[in-house]
Coordinates of C-alpha atoms in Angstrom, one line a residue:
Chain A
X1 CA 17.2 -48.4 11.4
X2 CA 15.9 -44.8 11.5
X3 CA 17.7 -44.2 8.2
X4 CA 15.9 -47.1 6.7
X5 CA 12.6 -45.8 8.0
X6 CA 13.2 -42.4 6.5
X7 CA 14.1 -44.0 3.2
X8 CA 10.8 -45.9 3.1
X9 CA 8.9 -42.9 4.1
X10 CA 10.4 -40.9 1.3
X11 CA 9.8 -43.8 -1.2
X12 CA 6.1 -43.9 0.0
X13 CA 5.8 -40.1 -0.5
X14 CA 7.6 -39.9 -3.9
X15 CA 6.1 -43.0 -5.5
X16 CA 4.8 -42.6 -9.1
X17 CA 2.0 -45.0 -8.3
X18 CA 0.2 -43.8 -5.1
X19 CA -2.2 -46.4 -3.9
X20 CA -4.6 -43.9 -2.1
X21 CA -5.8 -40.4 -2.4
X22 CA -4.1 -39.6 0.9
X23 CA -0.8 -40.9 -0.3
X24 CA -1.0 -38.8 -3.5
X25 CA -1.9 -35.7 -1.5
X26 CA 1.0 -36.1 1.0
X27 CA 3.4 -36.9 -1.9
X28 CA 2.4 -33.6 -3.5
X29 CA 2.9 -31.7 -0.3
X30 CA 6.3 -33.3 0.3
X31 CA 7.4 -32.3 -3.3
X32 CA 6.3 -28.7 -2.7
X33 CA 8.1 -28.6 0.6
X34 CA 11.3 -29.9 -1.1
X35 CA 11.0 -27.2 -3.8
X36 CA 10.4 -24.6 -1.1
X37 CA 13.4 -25.5 1.1
X38 CA 15.7 -25.3 -1.9
X39 CA 15.0 -21.5 -2.0
X40 CA 17.3 -20.2 0.7
X41 CA 15.9 -16.6 0.8
X42 CA 12.4 -18.0 1.3
X43 CA 13.6 -20.3 4.0
X44 CA 15.2 -17.3 5.7
X45 CA 11.9 -15.5 5.5
X46 CA 10.1 -18.5 7.0
X47 CA 12.6 -18.8 9.9
X48 CA 12.3 -15.1 10.7
X49 CA 8.5 -15.2 10.6
X50 CA 8.5 -18.2 13.0
X51 CA 11.0 -16.5 15.3
X52 CA 8.9 -13.3 15.3
X53 CA 5.7 -15.2 16.0
X54 CA 7.3 -17.2 18.9
X55 CA 9.1 -14.1 20.3
X56 CA 5.9 -12.1 20.5
X57 CA 3.8 -15.0 21.8
X58 CA 6.5 -15.6 24.5
X59 CA 6.9 -11.9 25.2
X60 CA 5.7 -12.2 28.8
X61 CA 8.5 -14.8 29.4
X62 CA 11.2 -13.3 27.3
X63 CA 10.9 -9.6 28.0
X64 CA 13.4 -8.5 30.7
X65 CA 11.1 -5.7 32.0
X66 CA 7.5 -4.8 32.1
X67 CA 6.9 -2.7 28.9
X68 CA 4.9 -0.1 30.8
X69 CA 7.3 0.5 33.8
X70 CA 8.7 4.0 33.7
X71 CA 12.0 5.0 35.1
X72 CA 12.5 8.7 34.5
X73 CA 15.9 8.7 36.0
X74 CA 17.1 6.5 33.2
X75 CA 15.4 7.9 30.2
X76 CA 16.8 7.8 26.6
X77 CA 19.6 5.5 27.7
X78 CA 22.0 4.1 25.1
X79 CA 21.9 0.3 24.6
X80 CA 23.7 -1.4 27.5
X81 CA 24.0 -4.7 29.3
X82 CA 21.0 -3.8 31.5
X83 CA 18.9 -2.5 28.6
X84 CA 20.0 -4.3 25.4
X85 CA 18.2 -1.8 23.1
X86 CA 18.3 1.2 25.5
X87 CA 15.3 3.0 27.0
X88 CA 12.7 5.4 25.6
X89 CA 11.7 8.9 26.6
X90 CA 10.0 7.6 29.8
X91 CA 12.8 5.2 30.7
X92 CA 10.9 2.1 29.5
X93 CA 13.0 -0.8 28.2
X94 CA 12.8 -0.7 24.4
X95 CA 13.5 -4.5 23.9
X96 CA 10.6 -5.4 26.1
X97 CA 8.4 -2.9 24.3
X98 CA 9.4 -4.3 20.9
X99 CA 8.6 -7.8 22.0
X100 CA 5.1 -6.8 23.3
X101 CA 4.7 -4.6 20.3
X102 CA 5.1 -7.7 18.1
X103 CA 1.9 -9.0 19.7
X104 CA 0.0 -6.0 18.7
X105 CA 1.3 -5.9 15.1
X106 CA 1.2 -9.6 14.4
X107 CA -2.2 -9.8 16.2
X108 CA -3.5 -7.1 13.8
X109 CA -2.1 -9.0 10.8
X110 CA -3.7 -12.3 11.8
X111 CA -7.1 -10.6 12.6
X112 CA -7.1 -8.9 9.2
X113 CA -6.2 -12.0 7.3
X114 CA -8.8 -14.1 9.1
X115 CA -11.5 -11.7 8.1
X116 CA -10.3 -10.6 4.7
X117 CA -9.4 -13.9 3.0
X118 CA -12.8 -15.6 3.5
X119 CA -14.6 -12.3 2.6
X120 CA -12.7 -11.8 -0.6
X121 CA -13.0 -15.5 -1.5
X122 CA -16.7 -15.5 -0.9
X123 CA -17.4 -12.4 -3.0
X124 CA -15.1 -13.4 -5.8
X125 CA -16.3 -17.0 -6.0
X126 CA -20.0 -16.0 -5.9
X127 CA -19.5 -13.2 -8.6
X128 CA -17.5 -15.6 -10.8
X129 CA -19.8 -18.6 -10.4
X130 CA -23.1 -16.9 -10.9
X131 CA -22.0 -14.3 -13.4
X132 CA -24.6 -11.9 -14.9
X133 CA -25.9 -8.9 -13.0
X134 CA -24.7 -10.1 -9.6
X135 CA -21.2 -10.3 -11.0
X136 CA -21.4 -6.9 -12.5
X137 CA -22.7 -5.3 -9.3
X138 CA -20.1 -7.0 -7.1
X139 CA -17.2 -6.1 -9.4
X140 CA -18.4 -2.5 -9.6
X141 CA -18.3 -2.3 -5.8
X142 CA -14.9 -3.9 -5.9
X143 CA -13.7 -1.3 -8.4
X144 CA -15.0 1.6 -6.2
X145 CA -12.9 0.3 -3.2
X146 CA -9.9 -0.3 -5.4
X147 CA -10.1 3.3 -6.6
X148 CA -9.1 4.6 -3.2
X149 CA -5.5 4.5 -2.1
X150 CA -5.6 2.0 0.7
X151 CA -4.1 4.2 3.4
X152 CA -6.3 7.2 2.7
X153 CA -9.5 5.2 2.9
X154 CA -8.4 3.5 6.1
X155 CA -7.5 6.9 7.6
X156 CA -10.9 8.4 6.8
X157 CA -12.7 5.3 8.1
X158 CA -10.7 5.2 11.4
X159 CA -11.2 9.0 11.9
X160 CA -14.9 8.5 11.5
X161 CA -15.2 5.7 14.1
X162 CA -12.5 6.1 16.7
X163 CA -8.8 5.8 16.5
X164 CA -7.6 2.5 18.0
X165 CA -6.5 -1.0 17.2
X166 CA -10.0 -2.5 16.6
X167 CA -11.0 0.2 14.1
X168 CA -7.6 0.1 12.4
X169 CA -8.2 -3.7 11.8
X170 CA -11.6 -3.1 10.4
X171 CA -10.3 -0.2 8.3
X172 CA -7.6 -2.4 6.8
X173 CA -10.1 -5.2 6.1
X174 CA -12.3 -2.7 4.4
X175 CA -9.5 -1.6 2.1
X176 CA -7.8 -5.0 1.6
X177 CA -10.5 -7.3 0.3
X178 CA -10.9 -6.1 -3.3
X179 CA -7.7 -7.8 -4.7
X180 CA -8.8 -11.1 -3.1
X181 CA -12.2 -10.9 -4.7
X182 CA -10.7 -10.2 -8.1
X183 CA -8.3 -13.1 -7.7
X184 CA -10.9 -15.5 -6.6
X185 CA -13.2 -14.4 -9.4
X186 CA -10.5 -14.9 -12.0
X187 CA -9.8 -18.4 -10.7
X188 CA -13.5 -19.3 -10.5
X189 CA -14.0 -18.2 -14.1
X190 CA -11.3 -20.6 -15.3
X191 CA -12.8 -23.6 -13.6
X192 CA -16.5 -22.7 -13.9
X193 CA -16.8 -24.2 -17.4
X194 CA -14.8 -27.3 -16.8
X195 CA -16.1 -30.8 -17.2
X196 CA -15.7 -31.8 -13.6
X197 CA -17.9 -29.0 -12.4
X198 CA -20.5 -29.9 -15.0
X199 CA -20.2 -33.5 -13.7
X200 CA -20.7 -32.5 -10.1
X201 CA -23.7 -30.4 -11.2
X202 CA -25.2 -33.4 -12.9
X203 CA -25.0 -35.4 -9.7
X204 CA -27.4 -32.8 -8.2
X205 CA -25.0 -30.8 -6.1
X206 CA -26.3 -27.4 -4.9
X207 CA -24.5 -24.2 -6.0
X208 CA -23.4 -23.7 -2.5
X209 CA -21.8 -27.1 -2.4
X210 CA -20.1 -26.7 -5.8
X211 CA -18.6 -23.4 -4.7
X212 CA -17.5 -24.6 -1.3
X213 CA -16.2 -28.0 -2.1
X214 CA -15.1 -27.7 -5.8
X215 CA -14.3 -24.1 -6.6
X216 CA -12.9 -22.7 -3.3
X217 CA -10.2 -25.4 -3.1
X218 CA -8.9 -24.4 -6.5
X219 CA -8.5 -20.8 -5.4
X220 CA -6.5 -21.6 -2.2
X221 CA -3.1 -21.8 -3.8
X222 CA -3.0 -18.4 -5.3
X223 CA -4.8 -17.0 -2.3
X224 CA -2.2 -18.2 0.1
X225 CA 0.5 -16.6 -2.0
X226 CA -1.4 -13.4 -2.2
X227 CA -2.1 -13.4 1.6
X228 CA 1.6 -13.9 2.5
X229 CA 2.7 -11.1 0.1
X230 CA -0.1 -8.9 1.4
X231 CA 0.9 -9.4 5.1
X232 CA 3.9 -7.2 4.6
X233 CA 1.7 -4.4 3.3
X234 CA -0.8 -5.0 6.1
X235 CA 2.1 -4.6 8.5
X236 CA 3.1 -1.3 6.8
X237 CA -0.4 0.0 6.7
X238 CA -1.0 -0.8 10.4
X239 CA 2.3 0.8 11.3
X240 CA 1.5 3.9 9.2
X241 CA -1.9 4.2 10.9
X242 CA -0.1 4.0 14.3
X243 CA 2.5 6.5 13.2
X244 CA -0.2 9.0 12.1
X245 CA -2.0 8.6 15.5
X246 CA -4.9 6.7 14.0
X247 CA -4.0 3.1 14.9
X248 CA -2.8 1.8 18.3
X249 CA -2.7 4.6 20.8
X250 CA 0.2 5.3 23.2
X251 CA 1.2 3.9 25.7
X252 CA 0.6 0.8 23.6
X253 CA 4.0 -0.5 22.4
X254 CA 2.8 -0.8 18.8
X255 CA 5.8 -0.2 16.6
X256 CA 4.4 2.6 14.5
X257 CA 3.0 4.4 17.5
X258 CA 6.4 4.0 19.2
X259 CA 8.1 5.8 16.3
X260 CA 5.5 8.6 16.4
X261 CA 6.2 9.4 20.0
X262 CA 9.9 9.1 19.6
X263 CA 10.4 10.8 16.3
X264 CA 11.4 14.1 18.0
X265 CA 14.5 12.3 19.3
X266 CA 15.7 11.3 15.8
X267 CA 18.5 13.9 15.7
X268 CA 20.0 13.2 19.2
X269 CA 18.9 9.7 20.4
X270 CA 18.4 8.3 16.9
X271 CA 18.2 4.7 18.1
X272 CA 14.9 5.3 20.0
X273 CA 12.8 5.8 16.9
X274 CA 15.0 3.7 14.6
X275 CA 14.8 0.4 16.5
X276 CA 11.0 0.0 16.1
X277 CA 11.6 1.0 12.4
X278 CA 14.0 -1.9 12.1
X279 CA 11.5 -4.2 13.7
X280 CA 8.8 -3.2 11.1
X281 CA 11.3 -3.6 8.3
X282 CA 12.4 -7.1 9.4
X283 CA 8.9 -8.3 9.8
X284 CA 7.7 -6.9 6.5
X285 CA 10.8 -8.2 4.6
X286 CA 10.4 -11.7 6.1
X287 CA 6.8 -11.9 4.9
X288 CA 7.9 -10.6 1.4
X289 CA 10.6 -13.2 1.1
X290 CA 8.3 -16.0 2.3
X291 CA 5.6 -14.9 -0.1
X292 CA 8.1 -14.8 -3.0
X293 CA 9.2 -18.3 -2.2
X294 CA 5.6 -19.6 -1.9
X295 CA 4.7 -18.0 -5.2
X296 CA 7.5 -19.8 -6.9
X297 CA 6.3 -23.1 -5.5
X298 CA 2.5 -22.8 -5.5
X299 CA 1.8 -20.5 -8.3
X300 CA 4.6 -20.6 -10.9
X301 CA 2.5 -18.9 -13.5
X302 CA 2.3 -15.7 -11.5
X303 CA 6.1 -15.1 -11.6
Chain B
X1 CA -11.0 -3.3 -37.1
X2 CA -11.5 -0.3 -34.9
X3 CA -14.8 -1.5 -33.5
X4 CA -13.7 -3.7 -30.6
X5 CA -11.2 -1.0 -29.6
X6 CA -13.9 1.6 -29.6
X7 CA -16.2 -0.7 -27.7
X8 CA -13.5 -1.3 -25.0
X9 CA -12.9 2.5 -24.8
X10 CA -16.7 3.1 -24.4
X11 CA -16.9 0.5 -21.7
X12 CA -14.1 2.1 -19.8
X13 CA -15.6 5.5 -20.2
X14 CA -19.0 4.2 -19.0
X15 CA -17.5 2.7 -15.9
X16 CA -16.0 6.0 -14.8
X17 CA -19.2 7.8 -13.7
X18 CA -20.4 4.7 -11.8
X19 CA -17.0 4.4 -10.0
X20 CA -17.1 8.1 -9.3
X21 CA -20.6 7.9 -7.9
X22 CA -19.4 5.0 -5.7
X23 CA -16.5 7.0 -4.5
X24 CA -18.8 9.9 -3.5
X25 CA -21.2 7.5 -1.8
X26 CA -18.5 5.8 0.2
X27 CA -17.0 9.1 1.5
X28 CA -20.6 10.3 2.3
X29 CA -21.3 7.2 4.3
X30 CA -18.0 7.4 6.2
X31 CA -19.0 10.9 7.1
X32 CA -22.3 9.7 8.5
X33 CA -21.2 6.8 10.6
X34 CA -19.0 9.1 12.8
X35 CA -19.9 9.3 16.4
X36 CA -18.8 13.0 16.5
X37 CA -22.0 15.1 16.3
X38 CA -21.3 17.5 13.4
X39 CA -23.7 20.1 14.9
X40 CA -21.8 20.2 18.2
X41 CA -18.6 20.5 16.3
X42 CA -19.8 23.7 14.8
X43 CA -21.8 25.4 17.6
X44 CA -19.8 24.0 20.5
X45 CA -21.2 21.8 23.3
X46 CA -22.5 24.7 25.5
X47 CA -24.9 26.1 22.8
X48 CA -28.5 26.3 23.8
X49 CA -30.9 23.6 22.6
X50 CA -32.8 25.8 20.1
X51 CA -29.5 26.8 18.4
X52 CA -28.5 23.2 18.1
X53 CA -31.9 22.4 16.6
X54 CA -31.7 25.3 14.2
X55 CA -28.2 24.3 12.9
X56 CA -29.4 20.7 12.7
X57 CA -32.2 21.8 10.5
X58 CA -29.9 24.0 8.3
X59 CA -27.5 21.1 7.7
X60 CA -30.4 18.9 6.8
X61 CA -29.5 16.3 9.4
X62 CA -33.1 15.7 10.3
X63 CA -33.8 14.4 6.8
X64 CA -33.6 10.7 5.9
X65 CA -30.2 9.4 4.7
X66 CA -31.0 9.3 1.0
X67 CA -32.2 12.9 1.1
X68 CA -29.1 14.0 2.9
X69 CA -27.0 12.2 0.2
X70 CA -29.0 14.1 -2.5
X71 CA -28.3 17.4 -0.8
X72 CA -24.6 16.4 -0.5
X73 CA -24.5 15.6 -4.2
X74 CA -26.2 18.9 -5.1
X75 CA -23.6 20.8 -3.1
X76 CA -20.8 18.8 -4.6
X77 CA -21.9 19.6 -8.1
X78 CA -21.7 23.2 -7.2
X79 CA -18.2 22.7 -5.8
X80 CA -19.2 23.0 -2.2
X81 CA -17.5 20.6 0.2
X82 CA -18.5 22.5 3.3
X83 CA -16.3 24.5 5.6
X84 CA -13.3 23.4 7.5
X85 CA -13.7 23.9 11.2
X86 CA -9.9 24.1 11.7
X87 CA -8.9 26.7 9.0
X88 CA -12.4 28.3 8.8
X89 CA -12.0 28.5 5.0
X90 CA -14.1 26.4 2.7
X91 CA -12.7 23.0 2.1
X92 CA -12.5 23.7 -1.7
X93 CA -10.3 26.8 -1.1
X94 CA -8.1 24.8 1.2
X95 CA -7.7 22.0 -1.3
X96 CA -6.8 24.5 -4.1
X97 CA -4.2 26.0 -1.8
X98 CA -2.6 22.7 -0.7
X99 CA -3.0 20.5 -3.7
X100 CA -0.3 22.0 -5.9
X101 CA 2.4 21.4 -3.3
X102 CA 1.5 17.7 -3.3
X103 CA 1.5 17.6 -7.1
X104 CA 4.9 19.3 -7.1
X105 CA 6.3 16.7 -4.7
X106 CA 4.8 13.7 -6.5
X107 CA 5.9 15.0 -9.9
X108 CA 9.5 15.5 -8.7
X109 CA 9.4 12.0 -7.1
X110 CA 8.1 10.3 -10.2
X111 CA 10.9 11.9 -12.3
X112 CA 13.6 10.7 -9.9
X113 CA 12.0 7.3 -9.7
X114 CA 11.8 6.9 -13.5
X115 CA 15.4 8.1 -14.1
X116 CA 16.8 5.6 -11.5
X117 CA 14.3 2.8 -11.6
X118 CA 14.0 2.1 -15.3
X119 CA 17.7 1.9 -16.0
X120 CA 18.5 -0.3 -13.0
X121 CA 15.6 -2.6 -14.0
X122 CA 17.0 -2.9 -17.5
X123 CA 20.5 -3.5 -16.0
X124 CA 19.2 -6.2 -13.7
X125 CA 17.4 -8.0 -16.6
X126 CA 20.4 -7.9 -18.9
X127 CA 22.7 -9.2 -16.1
X128 CA 20.2 -11.6 -14.8
X129 CA 21.6 -13.9 -12.0
X130 CA 24.7 -11.8 -11.6
X131 CA 25.9 -10.1 -8.4
X132 CA 24.5 -6.8 -9.6
X133 CA 21.1 -8.4 -10.2
X134 CA 21.1 -9.6 -6.6
X135 CA 22.1 -6.2 -5.3
X136 CA 19.3 -4.6 -7.2
X137 CA 16.9 -7.2 -6.0
X138 CA 17.8 -6.4 -2.4
X139 CA 17.3 -2.7 -3.1
X140 CA 13.9 -3.2 -4.6
X141 CA 12.8 -5.7 -1.9
X142 CA 13.8 -3.1 0.8
X143 CA 11.6 -0.6 -1.1
X144 CA 8.6 -3.0 -0.6
X145 CA 9.4 -3.6 3.1
X146 CA 10.6 -0.3 4.6
X147 CA 8.0 2.0 6.1
X148 CA 8.3 5.3 4.3
X149 CA 8.3 7.3 7.6
X150 CA 11.3 5.4 8.8
X151 CA 13.2 6.2 5.6
X152 CA 12.1 9.8 5.9
X153 CA 13.4 10.0 9.5
X154 CA 16.7 8.3 8.7
X155 CA 17.1 10.7 5.7
X156 CA 16.6 13.7 8.0
X157 CA 19.1 12.3 10.4
X158 CA 21.8 11.6 7.8
X159 CA 21.4 14.5 5.2
X160 CA 20.1 17.2 7.4
X161 CA 21.5 16.7 10.9
X162 CA 24.8 14.8 10.2
X163 CA 26.0 15.8 6.8
X164 CA 24.2 19.1 6.8
X165 CA 23.8 19.1 3.0
X166 CA 19.9 19.2 3.0
X167 CA 17.8 22.1 4.2
X168 CA 15.4 21.2 7.0
X169 CA 11.7 20.4 6.8
X170 CA 9.2 22.7 5.1
X171 CA 8.8 24.0 1.5
X172 CA 11.0 27.0 1.5
X173 CA 13.2 29.3 3.7
X174 CA 10.8 31.6 5.7
X175 CA 12.8 34.5 4.4
X176 CA 11.4 33.9 1.0
X177 CA 7.8 33.6 2.1
X178 CA 5.3 35.2 -0.4
X179 CA 8.2 36.6 -2.5
X180 CA 6.8 35.2 -5.7
X181 CA 3.2 35.5 -6.9
X182 CA 1.3 32.3 -7.0
X183 CA 0.5 31.3 -10.6
X184 CA 0.7 27.6 -10.8
X185 CA 1.1 26.9 -7.1
X186 CA 4.2 24.9 -7.9
X187 CA 6.9 26.9 -6.1
X188 CA 9.7 25.9 -8.4
X189 CA 7.8 26.9 -11.5
X190 CA 6.4 30.1 -10.0
X191 CA 9.8 31.3 -8.9
X192 CA 11.2 30.7 -12.5
X193 CA 8.3 32.6 -14.0
X194 CA 9.0 35.5 -11.6
X195 CA 12.7 35.2 -12.4
X196 CA 13.7 34.8 -8.7
X197 CA 16.6 32.5 -9.0
X198 CA 17.4 32.5 -5.3
X199 CA 13.9 31.4 -4.4
X200 CA 14.0 28.8 -7.1
X201 CA 17.2 27.2 -5.8
X202 CA 15.9 27.3 -2.3
X203 CA 12.6 25.7 -3.3
X204 CA 14.5 23.0 -5.3
X205 CA 16.8 22.3 -2.4
X206 CA 13.8 21.8 -0.1
X207 CA 12.1 19.6 -2.7
X208 CA 14.9 17.2 -3.3
X209 CA 14.9 15.3 0.0
X210 CA 11.2 14.6 0.5
X211 CA 10.9 13.8 -3.3
X212 CA 13.9 11.5 -3.1
X213 CA 12.4 9.6 -0.1
X214 CA 9.1 9.3 -1.8
X215 CA 10.8 8.3 -5.1
X216 CA 12.5 5.3 -3.5
X217 CA 9.3 3.4 -3.2
X218 CA 8.1 4.0 -6.8
X219 CA 11.7 3.3 -8.0
X220 CA 11.6 -0.1 -6.4
X221 CA 8.3 -0.8 -8.1
X222 CA 9.4 0.5 -11.5
X223 CA 12.7 -1.4 -11.3
X224 CA 10.9 -4.6 -10.5
X225 CA 8.4 -4.2 -13.3
X226 CA 11.0 -3.1 -15.8
X227 CA 13.1 -6.2 -15.0
X228 CA 10.2 -8.5 -15.4
X229 CA 9.1 -7.0 -18.8
X230 CA 12.7 -7.0 -20.1
X231 CA 13.3 -10.6 -19.2
X232 CA 10.1 -11.5 -21.0
X233 CA 11.1 -9.6 -24.1
X234 CA 14.7 -10.6 -24.2
X235 CA 13.5 -14.2 -24.7
X236 CA 11.8 -13.3 -28.0
X237 CA 13.0 -14.7 -31.2
X238 CA 13.3 -11.2 -32.8
X239 CA 16.0 -10.5 -30.2
X240 CA 18.0 -13.6 -31.2
X241 CA 17.6 -12.5 -34.8
X242 CA 18.8 -9.0 -34.0
X243 CA 21.8 -10.4 -32.2
X244 CA 22.5 -12.9 -35.0
X245 CA 22.5 -10.0 -37.5
X246 CA 25.5 -8.7 -35.5
X247 CA 23.8 -5.6 -34.1
X248 CA 25.6 -4.1 -31.1
X249 CA 24.4 -5.3 -27.7
X250 CA 23.4 -1.7 -26.8
X251 CA 21.3 -1.4 -29.9
X252 CA 19.6 -4.7 -29.3
X253 CA 18.8 -3.8 -25.7
X254 CA 17.7 -0.2 -26.0
X255 CA 16.2 -0.1 -29.5
X256 CA 14.7 -3.6 -29.9
X257 CA 14.0 -4.8 -26.5
X258 CA 13.3 -1.6 -24.6
X259 CA 11.4 -0.1 -27.5
X260 CA 9.0 -3.0 -27.1
X261 CA 8.3 -2.5 -23.4
X262 CA 8.2 1.3 -23.5
X263 CA 4.4 1.4 -23.8
X264 CA 3.8 -1.0 -20.9
X265 CA 6.2 1.1 -18.8
X266 CA 4.2 4.3 -19.5
X267 CA 1.2 2.5 -18.1
X268 CA 3.2 1.4 -15.0
X269 CA 4.5 5.0 -14.6
X270 CA 0.9 6.3 -14.5
X271 CA 0.0 3.7 -11.9
X272 CA 3.1 4.5 -9.8
X273 CA 2.2 8.2 -10.0
X274 CA -1.2 7.3 -8.5
X275 CA 0.5 5.2 -5.8
X276 CA 2.7 8.2 -4.8
X277 CA -0.4 10.0 -3.4
X278 CA -0.5 7.5 -0.6
X279 CA 3.2 7.9 0.3
X280 CA 2.9 11.6 0.0
X281 CA 0.5 11.7 3.0
X282 CA 3.2 10.3 5.3
X283 CA 6.2 12.1 3.6
X284 CA 4.5 15.4 3.9
X285 CA 3.8 14.8 7.6
X286 CA 7.4 14.0 8.4
X287 CA 8.9 16.8 6.3
X288 CA 6.2 19.4 7.3
X289 CA 5.4 19.8 3.6
X290 CA 2.3 22.0 3.3
X291 CA 0.4 19.8 0.9
X292 CA -2.9 17.9 0.8
X293 CA -1.4 15.0 2.8
X294 CA -0.4 17.2 5.7
X295 CA -3.8 18.9 5.5
X296 CA -5.4 15.5 5.7
X297 CA -3.5 14.3 8.7
X298 CA -3.9 17.5 10.6
X299 CA -7.7 17.5 9.9
X300 CA -7.8 13.9 11.1
X301 CA -6.2 14.7 14.4
X302 CA -8.7 17.6 14.9
X303 CA -11.7 15.4 13.8
X304 CA -12.4 18.1 11.1
X305 CA -14.6 15.7 9.1
X306 CA -15.5 18.1 6.2
X307 CA -11.8 18.6 5.5
X308 CA -11.1 14.9 5.9
X309 CA -13.8 13.8 3.5
X310 CA -13.1 16.6 1.0
X311 CA -9.4 15.6 0.9
X312 CA -10.2 11.9 0.7
X313 CA -12.6 12.5 -2.2
X314 CA -10.0 14.6 -4.1
X315 CA -7.3 12.0 -3.6
X316 CA -9.7 9.3 -4.7
X317 CA -10.7 11.2 -7.8
X318 CA -7.0 11.9 -8.7
X319 CA -6.2 8.3 -8.1
X320 CA -9.0 7.2 -10.4
X321 CA -7.9 9.7 -13.0
X322 CA -4.4 8.3 -13.1
X323 CA -5.6 4.8 -13.3
X324 CA -7.9 5.7 -16.1
X325 CA -5.0 7.5 -17.8
X326 CA -2.9 4.4 -17.5
X327 CA -5.6 2.3 -19.1
X328 CA -6.2 4.8 -22.0
X329 CA -2.5 5.2 -22.7
X330 CA -2.1 1.5 -22.9
X331 CA -5.0 1.1 -25.3
X332 CA -4.0 4.1 -27.5
X333 CA -0.3 3.5 -27.7
X334 CA 0.1 -0.3 -27.9
X335 CA -0.6 -1.4 -31.4
X336 CA -1.1 -5.0 -30.1
X337 CA -4.2 -4.0 -28.2
X338 CA -5.9 -2.4 -31.2

């Protein structure tokens, strides 16, 4: 019975003659999902991303120890049954710190994306749609921000305000929006002159409505790809800021800051700084694989 | 024929001063939002009130923001970026002292990256889908995902501590300090000019490890781009023709296909070089390399804002220059753009 139901569901999704808008939309989504699942590397990336998200959200449940509890008698211990990944220079359990550190890192990534994607989208769509002087001014501003290496501008900005997670997030936002604006502008330019936009305009729709309802949706596909691929570089920038002492501050278990405090042990207790390094690598690689897979599915022309 | 090309060049040239102005404005504004009082940073927080007021007046901090910016611009044009509180030299002097070390590191890195990255990119494209292509893909993906400071630390652990084949951090053995006169500021070049072979080999040995770590990331980028360009070109009909004529595979690949992407690669190379500046900041910090990056991070930790902003501005300008160079090279060398 359930097999028959699944069969009909698939038929309903894959039909060549959808009878409603909703059916067509879901059919398209199902086809994309099938293409995506065929890419094993991308699926691997997705699984790792989901596991990392769950692990850091459930950190209070999963972590065997309190990440802040010190035990100086048992400092710099090798990985063992009691401490799976060993302990750091203050005897804190590294596994617990990695789990809680995931909250900091992934939290920063989410915060940056929530701010940067709409910001870039708005600037790009407005510049592309209205054109003229407004476009030139906005693109000039974009160029200025693009002409700084990301990390350097973020460092200067954080130094001017106050080192910490919040300023690091704002600094990354400040440096990350220009590519999104460029992307959104390019997409807007391709649809601006099309007939359906002209038709909507004839019905009396306002510019605001045209941009929000008819241009922004066209940009979403390439934006999602860009965001996913960008997440890995956001992770790396956040970790670099932490490592240079400008991001999350110790005793926060942020991965980059953990490496910074433990780097003097690299020659003797090499696992103490290496384990957070592996965590950063795995998270960043997973987002890269996922982004590659999404690009193949959603935005084949970018390949 | 040449008019659209000249027009495009003129447009690029015209955009540079505006971007440059924006760059200066952004660094200026960053310097003014800081909560640290620049006056107190100079006179100390126990200075009497009239001294504080005096210094505030001298620095022009009682003026409105646009006047301050005008003063800042005026000083900038005269090559005055203020004085570093930490080194007590002028920021310009400091930058002149530290910048060559960074250029030396970045240049060595781009050479290593090009020598490795371009051939493996070609190889991956020619053997598309094979096991070697997958291995190269993993290597390049790792280059996009590994934090540079982790690779630097692992490299120190392996090559310095375990295998003992690399010298430790720093730019040269302290025995050789100040043995060669500074001419270019590039230690490897200066020691050659002075004919001090021992100093040269020592400087080179110190250079290889940080440059190699830094090169890995550009290598990944170069390999990825080379592969994409080559795949694109190898599909061309002129390649099929060349093969049909019975030319050797090596000739088809290197002369016909690679010859076609060489110009685009030069552009990518210039972009990668600019990108190295960012990695250099972290690499220099890990390897105690006395360049602009280390100067920047030490100034950051000491809240030495004049130094931070000066270094940021110089890095920004260098970055802009390399991007511009990439753009110009592409326009000048690629006949298809003309």
